[in-house]
mmCIF file of C-alpha atoms in Angstrom:
data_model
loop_
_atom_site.group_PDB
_atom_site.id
_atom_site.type_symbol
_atom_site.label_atom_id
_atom_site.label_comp_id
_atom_site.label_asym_id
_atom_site.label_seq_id
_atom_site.Cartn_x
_atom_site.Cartn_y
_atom_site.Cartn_z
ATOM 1 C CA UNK Y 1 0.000 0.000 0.000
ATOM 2 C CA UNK Y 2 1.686 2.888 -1.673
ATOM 3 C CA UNK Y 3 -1.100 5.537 -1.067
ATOM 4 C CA UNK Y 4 -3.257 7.273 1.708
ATOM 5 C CA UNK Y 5 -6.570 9.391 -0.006
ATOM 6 C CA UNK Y 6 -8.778 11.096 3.120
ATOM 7 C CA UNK Y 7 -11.247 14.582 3.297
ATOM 8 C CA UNK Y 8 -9.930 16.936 5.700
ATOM 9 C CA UNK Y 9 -12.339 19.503 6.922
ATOM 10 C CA UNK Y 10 -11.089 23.072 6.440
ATOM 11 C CA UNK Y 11 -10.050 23.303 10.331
ATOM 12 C CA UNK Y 12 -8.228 19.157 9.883
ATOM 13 C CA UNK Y 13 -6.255 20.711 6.893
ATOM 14 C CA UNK Y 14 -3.155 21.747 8.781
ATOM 15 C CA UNK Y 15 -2.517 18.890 10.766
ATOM 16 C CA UNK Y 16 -2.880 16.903 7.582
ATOM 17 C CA UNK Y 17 -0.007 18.727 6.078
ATOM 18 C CA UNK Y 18 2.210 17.516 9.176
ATOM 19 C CA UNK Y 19 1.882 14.284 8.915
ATOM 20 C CA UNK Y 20 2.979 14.597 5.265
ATOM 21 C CA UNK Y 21 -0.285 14.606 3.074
ATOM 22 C CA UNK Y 22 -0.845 17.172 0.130
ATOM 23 C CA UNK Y 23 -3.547 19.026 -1.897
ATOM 24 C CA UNK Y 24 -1.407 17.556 -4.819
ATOM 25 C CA UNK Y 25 -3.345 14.340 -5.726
ATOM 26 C CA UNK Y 26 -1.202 12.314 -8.243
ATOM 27 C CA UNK Y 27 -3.382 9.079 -7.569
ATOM 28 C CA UNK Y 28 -5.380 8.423 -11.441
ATOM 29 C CA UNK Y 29 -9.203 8.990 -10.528
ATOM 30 C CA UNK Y 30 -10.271 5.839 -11.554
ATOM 31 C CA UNK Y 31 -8.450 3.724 -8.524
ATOM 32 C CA UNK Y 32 -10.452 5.521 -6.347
ATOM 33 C CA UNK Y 33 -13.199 7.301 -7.219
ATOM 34 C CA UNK Y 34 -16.273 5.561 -6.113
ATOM 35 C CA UNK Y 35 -14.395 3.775 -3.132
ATOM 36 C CA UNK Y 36 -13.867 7.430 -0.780
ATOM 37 C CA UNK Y 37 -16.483 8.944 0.578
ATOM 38 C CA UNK Y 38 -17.822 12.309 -1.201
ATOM 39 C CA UNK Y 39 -17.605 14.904 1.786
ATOM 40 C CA UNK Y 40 -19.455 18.292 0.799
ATOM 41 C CA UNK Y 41 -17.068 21.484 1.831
ATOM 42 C CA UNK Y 42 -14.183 19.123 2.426
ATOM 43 C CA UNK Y 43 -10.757 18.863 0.856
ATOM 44 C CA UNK Y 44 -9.140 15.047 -0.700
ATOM 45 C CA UNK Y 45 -5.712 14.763 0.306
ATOM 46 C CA UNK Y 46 -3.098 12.395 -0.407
ATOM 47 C CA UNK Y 47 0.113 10.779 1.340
ATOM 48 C CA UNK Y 48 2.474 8.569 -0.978
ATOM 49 C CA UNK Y 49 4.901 6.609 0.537
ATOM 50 C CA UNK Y 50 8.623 6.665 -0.289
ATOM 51 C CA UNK Y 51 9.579 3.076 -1.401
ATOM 52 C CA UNK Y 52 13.208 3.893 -0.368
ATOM 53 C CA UNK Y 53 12.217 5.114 3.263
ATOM 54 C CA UNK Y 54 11.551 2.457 6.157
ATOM 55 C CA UNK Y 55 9.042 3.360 7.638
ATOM 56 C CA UNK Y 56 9.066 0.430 10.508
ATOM 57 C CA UNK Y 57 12.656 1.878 11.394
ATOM 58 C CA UNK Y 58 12.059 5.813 11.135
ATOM 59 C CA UNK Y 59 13.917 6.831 14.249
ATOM 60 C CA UNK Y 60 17.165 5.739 12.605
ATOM 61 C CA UNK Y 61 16.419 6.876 9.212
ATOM 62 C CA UNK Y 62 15.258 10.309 11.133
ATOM 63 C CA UNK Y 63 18.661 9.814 13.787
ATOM 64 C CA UNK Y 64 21.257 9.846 10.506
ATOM 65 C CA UNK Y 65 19.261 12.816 9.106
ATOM 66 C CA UNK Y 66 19.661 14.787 12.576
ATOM 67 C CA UNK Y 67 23.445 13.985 12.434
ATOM 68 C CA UNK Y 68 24.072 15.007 9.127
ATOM 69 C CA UNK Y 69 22.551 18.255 9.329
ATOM 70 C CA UNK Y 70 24.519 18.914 12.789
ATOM 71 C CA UNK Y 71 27.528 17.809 11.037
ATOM 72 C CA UNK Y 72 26.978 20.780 8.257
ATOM 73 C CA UNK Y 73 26.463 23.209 10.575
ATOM 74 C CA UNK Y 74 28.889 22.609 12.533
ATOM 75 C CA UNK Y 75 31.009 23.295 9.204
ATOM 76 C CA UNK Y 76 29.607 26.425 8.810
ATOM 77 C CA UNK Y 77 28.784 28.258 12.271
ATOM 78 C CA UNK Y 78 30.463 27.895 15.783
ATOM 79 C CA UNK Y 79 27.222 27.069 17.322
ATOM 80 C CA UNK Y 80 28.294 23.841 18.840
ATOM 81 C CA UNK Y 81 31.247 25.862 20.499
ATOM 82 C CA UNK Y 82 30.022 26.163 24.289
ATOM 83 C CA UNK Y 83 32.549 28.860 26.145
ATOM 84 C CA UNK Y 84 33.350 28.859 29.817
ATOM 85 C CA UNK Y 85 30.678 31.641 31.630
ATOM 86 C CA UNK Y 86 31.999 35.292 32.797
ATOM 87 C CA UNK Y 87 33.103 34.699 36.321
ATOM 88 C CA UNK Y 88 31.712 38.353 36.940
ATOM 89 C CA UNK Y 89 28.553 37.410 37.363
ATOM 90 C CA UNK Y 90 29.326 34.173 39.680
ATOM 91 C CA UNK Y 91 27.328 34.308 43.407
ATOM 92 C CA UNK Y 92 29.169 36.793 45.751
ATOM 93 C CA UNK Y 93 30.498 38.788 43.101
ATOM 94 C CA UNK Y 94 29.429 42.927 43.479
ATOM 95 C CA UNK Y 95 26.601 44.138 41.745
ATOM 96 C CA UNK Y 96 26.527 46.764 38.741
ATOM 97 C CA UNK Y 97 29.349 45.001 37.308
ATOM 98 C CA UNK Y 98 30.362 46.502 33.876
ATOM 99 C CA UNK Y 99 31.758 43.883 31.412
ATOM 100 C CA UNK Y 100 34.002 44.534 28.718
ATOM 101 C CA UNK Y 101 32.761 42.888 25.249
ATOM 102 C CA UNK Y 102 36.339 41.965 24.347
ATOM 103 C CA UNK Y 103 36.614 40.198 27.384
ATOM 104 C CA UNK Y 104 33.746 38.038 26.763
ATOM 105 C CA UNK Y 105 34.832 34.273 25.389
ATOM 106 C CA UNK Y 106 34.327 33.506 21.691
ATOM 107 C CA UNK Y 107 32.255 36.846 21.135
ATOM 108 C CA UNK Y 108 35.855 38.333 18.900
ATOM 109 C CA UNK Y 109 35.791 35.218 16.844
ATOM 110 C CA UNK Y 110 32.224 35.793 15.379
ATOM 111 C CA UNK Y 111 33.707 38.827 13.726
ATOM 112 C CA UNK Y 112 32.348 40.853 16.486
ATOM 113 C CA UNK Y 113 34.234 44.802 16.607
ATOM 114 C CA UNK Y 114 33.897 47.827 18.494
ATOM 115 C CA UNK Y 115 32.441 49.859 15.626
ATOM 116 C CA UNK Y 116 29.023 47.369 15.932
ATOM 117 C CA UNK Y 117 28.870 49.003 18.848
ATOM 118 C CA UNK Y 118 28.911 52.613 17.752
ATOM 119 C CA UNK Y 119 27.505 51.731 14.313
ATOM 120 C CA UNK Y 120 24.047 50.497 15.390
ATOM 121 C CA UNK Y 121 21.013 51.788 13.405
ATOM 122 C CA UNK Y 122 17.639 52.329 14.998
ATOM 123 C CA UNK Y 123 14.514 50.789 13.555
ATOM 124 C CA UNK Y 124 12.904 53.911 12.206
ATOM 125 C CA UNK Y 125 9.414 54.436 12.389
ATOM 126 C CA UNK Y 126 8.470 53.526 8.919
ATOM 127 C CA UNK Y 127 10.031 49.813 9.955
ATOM 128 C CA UNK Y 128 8.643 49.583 12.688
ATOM 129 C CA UNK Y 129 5.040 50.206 11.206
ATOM 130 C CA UNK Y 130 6.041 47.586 8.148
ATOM 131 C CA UNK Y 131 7.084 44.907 11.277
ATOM 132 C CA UNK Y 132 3.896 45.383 12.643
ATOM 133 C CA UNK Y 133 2.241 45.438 9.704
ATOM 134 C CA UNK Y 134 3.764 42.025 8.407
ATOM 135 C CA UNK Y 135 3.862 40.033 11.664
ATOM 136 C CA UNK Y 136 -0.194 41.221 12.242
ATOM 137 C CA UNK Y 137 -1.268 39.740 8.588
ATOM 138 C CA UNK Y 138 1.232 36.652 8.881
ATOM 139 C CA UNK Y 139 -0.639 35.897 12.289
ATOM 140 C CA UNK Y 140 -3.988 36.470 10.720
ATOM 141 C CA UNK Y 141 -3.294 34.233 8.331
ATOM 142 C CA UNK Y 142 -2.165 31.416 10.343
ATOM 143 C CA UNK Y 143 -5.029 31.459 12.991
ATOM 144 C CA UNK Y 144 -7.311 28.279 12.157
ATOM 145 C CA UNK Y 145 -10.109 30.507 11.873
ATOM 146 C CA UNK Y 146 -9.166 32.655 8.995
ATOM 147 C CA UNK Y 147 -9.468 29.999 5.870
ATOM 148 C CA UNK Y 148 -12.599 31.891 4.495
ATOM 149 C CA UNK Y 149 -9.918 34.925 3.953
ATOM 150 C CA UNK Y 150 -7.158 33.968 2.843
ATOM 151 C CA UNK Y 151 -7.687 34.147 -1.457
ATOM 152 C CA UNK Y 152 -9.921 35.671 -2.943
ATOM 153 C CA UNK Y 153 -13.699 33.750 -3.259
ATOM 154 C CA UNK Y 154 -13.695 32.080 -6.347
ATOM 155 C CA UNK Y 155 -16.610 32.908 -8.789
ATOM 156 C CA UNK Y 156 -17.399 29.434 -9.923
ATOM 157 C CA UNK Y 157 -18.056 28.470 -6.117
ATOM 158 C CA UNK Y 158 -19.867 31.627 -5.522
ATOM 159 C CA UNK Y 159 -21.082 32.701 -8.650
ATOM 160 C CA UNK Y 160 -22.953 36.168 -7.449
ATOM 161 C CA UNK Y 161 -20.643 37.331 -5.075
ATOM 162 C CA UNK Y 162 -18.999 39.987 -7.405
ATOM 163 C CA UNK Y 163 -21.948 41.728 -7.893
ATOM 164 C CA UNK Y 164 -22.835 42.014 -4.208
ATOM 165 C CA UNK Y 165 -19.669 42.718 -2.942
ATOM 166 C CA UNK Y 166 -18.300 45.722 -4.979
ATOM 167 C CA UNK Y 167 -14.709 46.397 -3.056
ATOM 168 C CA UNK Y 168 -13.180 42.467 -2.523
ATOM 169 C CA UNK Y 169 -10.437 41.934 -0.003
ATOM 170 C CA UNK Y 170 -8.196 38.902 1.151
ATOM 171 C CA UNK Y 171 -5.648 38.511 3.244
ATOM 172 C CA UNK Y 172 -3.605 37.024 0.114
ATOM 173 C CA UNK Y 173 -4.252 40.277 -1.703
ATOM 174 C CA UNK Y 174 -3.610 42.193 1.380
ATOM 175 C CA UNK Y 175 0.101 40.734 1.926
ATOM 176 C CA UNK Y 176 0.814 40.945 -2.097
ATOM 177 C CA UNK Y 177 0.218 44.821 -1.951
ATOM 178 C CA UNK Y 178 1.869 45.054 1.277
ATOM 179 C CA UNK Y 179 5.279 42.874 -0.401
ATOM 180 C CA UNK Y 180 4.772 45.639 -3.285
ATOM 181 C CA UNK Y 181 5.178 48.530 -0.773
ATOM 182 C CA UNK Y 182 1.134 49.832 -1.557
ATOM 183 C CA UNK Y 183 0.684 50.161 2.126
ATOM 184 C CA UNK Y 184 2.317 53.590 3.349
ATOM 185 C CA UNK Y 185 0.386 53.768 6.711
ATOM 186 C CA UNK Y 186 -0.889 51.303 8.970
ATOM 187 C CA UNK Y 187 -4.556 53.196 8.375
ATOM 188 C CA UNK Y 188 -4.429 51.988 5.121
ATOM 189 C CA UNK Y 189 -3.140 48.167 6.026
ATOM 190 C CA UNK Y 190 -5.990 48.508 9.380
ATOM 191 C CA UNK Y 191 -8.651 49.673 5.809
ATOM 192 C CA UNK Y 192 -8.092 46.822 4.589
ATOM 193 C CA UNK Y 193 -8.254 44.473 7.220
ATOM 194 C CA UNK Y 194 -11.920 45.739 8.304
ATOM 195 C CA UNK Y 195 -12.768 45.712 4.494
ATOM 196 C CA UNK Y 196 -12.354 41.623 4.416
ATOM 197 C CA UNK Y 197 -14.329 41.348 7.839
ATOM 198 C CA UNK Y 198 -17.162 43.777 6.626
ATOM 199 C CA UNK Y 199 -17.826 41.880 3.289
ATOM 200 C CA UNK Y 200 -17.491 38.724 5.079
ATOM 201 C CA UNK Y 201 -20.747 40.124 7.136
ATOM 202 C CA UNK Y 202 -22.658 41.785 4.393
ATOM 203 C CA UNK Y 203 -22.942 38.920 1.853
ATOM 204 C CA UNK Y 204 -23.536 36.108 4.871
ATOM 205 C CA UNK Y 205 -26.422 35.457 7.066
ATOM 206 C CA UNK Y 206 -24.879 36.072 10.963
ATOM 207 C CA UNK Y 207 -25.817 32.556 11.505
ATOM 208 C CA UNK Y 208 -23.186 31.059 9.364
ATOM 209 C CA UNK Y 209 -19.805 29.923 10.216
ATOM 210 C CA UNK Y 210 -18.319 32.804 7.466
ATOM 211 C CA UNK Y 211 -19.996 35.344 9.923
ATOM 212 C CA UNK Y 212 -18.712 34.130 13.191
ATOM 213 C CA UNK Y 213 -15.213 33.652 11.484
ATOM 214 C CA UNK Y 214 -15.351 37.272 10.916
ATOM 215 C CA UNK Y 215 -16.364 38.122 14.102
ATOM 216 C CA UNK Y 216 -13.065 36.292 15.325
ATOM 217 C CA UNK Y 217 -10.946 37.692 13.227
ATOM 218 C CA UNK Y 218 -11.855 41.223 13.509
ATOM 219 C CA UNK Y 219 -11.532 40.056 17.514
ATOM 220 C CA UNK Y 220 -7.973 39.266 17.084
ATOM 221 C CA UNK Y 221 -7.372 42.225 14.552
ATOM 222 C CA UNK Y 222 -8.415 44.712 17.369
ATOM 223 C CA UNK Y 223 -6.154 43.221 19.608
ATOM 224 C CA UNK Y 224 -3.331 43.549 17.383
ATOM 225 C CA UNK Y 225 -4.333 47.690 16.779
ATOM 226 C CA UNK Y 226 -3.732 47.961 20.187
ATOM 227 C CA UNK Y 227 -0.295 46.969 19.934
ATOM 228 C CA UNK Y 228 0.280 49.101 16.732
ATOM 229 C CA UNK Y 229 3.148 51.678 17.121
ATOM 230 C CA UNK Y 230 2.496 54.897 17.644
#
């Protein structure tokens, strides 16, 4: 048994993914249709197995993998290096003690200099707001509850919604413009963001799942404005 077909419901999707199965199905139609159940709403998946893994003896296979990716980077970083601590800072030692960096093990032999020191550049506002900005929508988007928003709706699923809704928003959309630079305030970014949740409730019924989706997400969003820099 080379293959593994199952529907994942859109909150089952994610942990699917772990455990290695894909959107991708390569499986011909034929060998299975009929024999999987037809879910309404939910997604076919599909996990191949490798014919060169062994899967009865995956903590070695998995143990030779960890070593050989320790073994690289220990060729290319001094990670692995541990350094005797700064006896400064031992019990009994005085308080307020100032340390100089050069006298701190290893820290010269990363490439470490004096002029880091005097060289260091603040995070000016306009970073700061594109930080926020990107962690806020890359949150969003990974909170279970935000599938509905993540691309925009697809007419041949929802074949009206285009002429209800005049002003579509996604989150996909939303972090395309925001890659391209299109978002020069937060306003703008927070527009956005309440455009998605506000079409969300003006084409469904408050009863649906779409609705109270929205309602979570604008939750979370509001949290998040709280936090925005100032």
């Amino acid at each position: 048994m080379m293959h593994f077909l199952t529907y994942a419901d859109n909150y089952a999707v994610g942990y699917f993914e772990k455990q290695g199965f894909s959107k991708d199905i390569t499986l011909d139609r034929s060998v299975w249709a009929g024999y999987i159940k037809d879910y309404e709403g939910g997604t076919i998946m599909q996990c191949t197995m490798l014919r060169k893994v062994d899967y009865l003896n995956k903590p070695a296979f998995l143990a030779k993998q960890k070593e050989a990716i320790l073994t690289t980077i220990k060729q290319l970083s001094r990670s692995h290096i541990v350094y005797q601590g700064l006896p400064q800072f031992l019990p009994g030692q005085p308080e307020n003690v100032v340390v100089d960096p050069r006298d701190v093990p290893g820290l010269r032999e990363t490439g470490w200099s004096y002029d880091m020191m005097t060289n260091v550049i603040r995070q000016s506002p306009k970073n700061a707001d594109r930080a926020w900005m990107e962690t806020t929508l890359n949150d969003l988007i990974r909170h279970p509850r935000s599938w509905p928003f993540r691309t925009p709706v697809d007419p041949a699923e929802v074949a009206d919604y285009y002429e209800v809704i005049k002003k579509p928003m996604d989150l996909q959309t939303m972090g395309d413009k925001l890659k391209d630079g299109k978002y020069k305030t937060t306003d703008a970014f927070a527009n956005d963001i309440r455009l998605v949740i506000d079409n969300c409730k003006s084409y469904n019924p408050e009863s649906t799942v779409y609705y109270k989706n929205a309602d979570k997400l604008e939750e979370m969003f509001n949290e998040y404005m709280a936090k925005r820099p100032s």
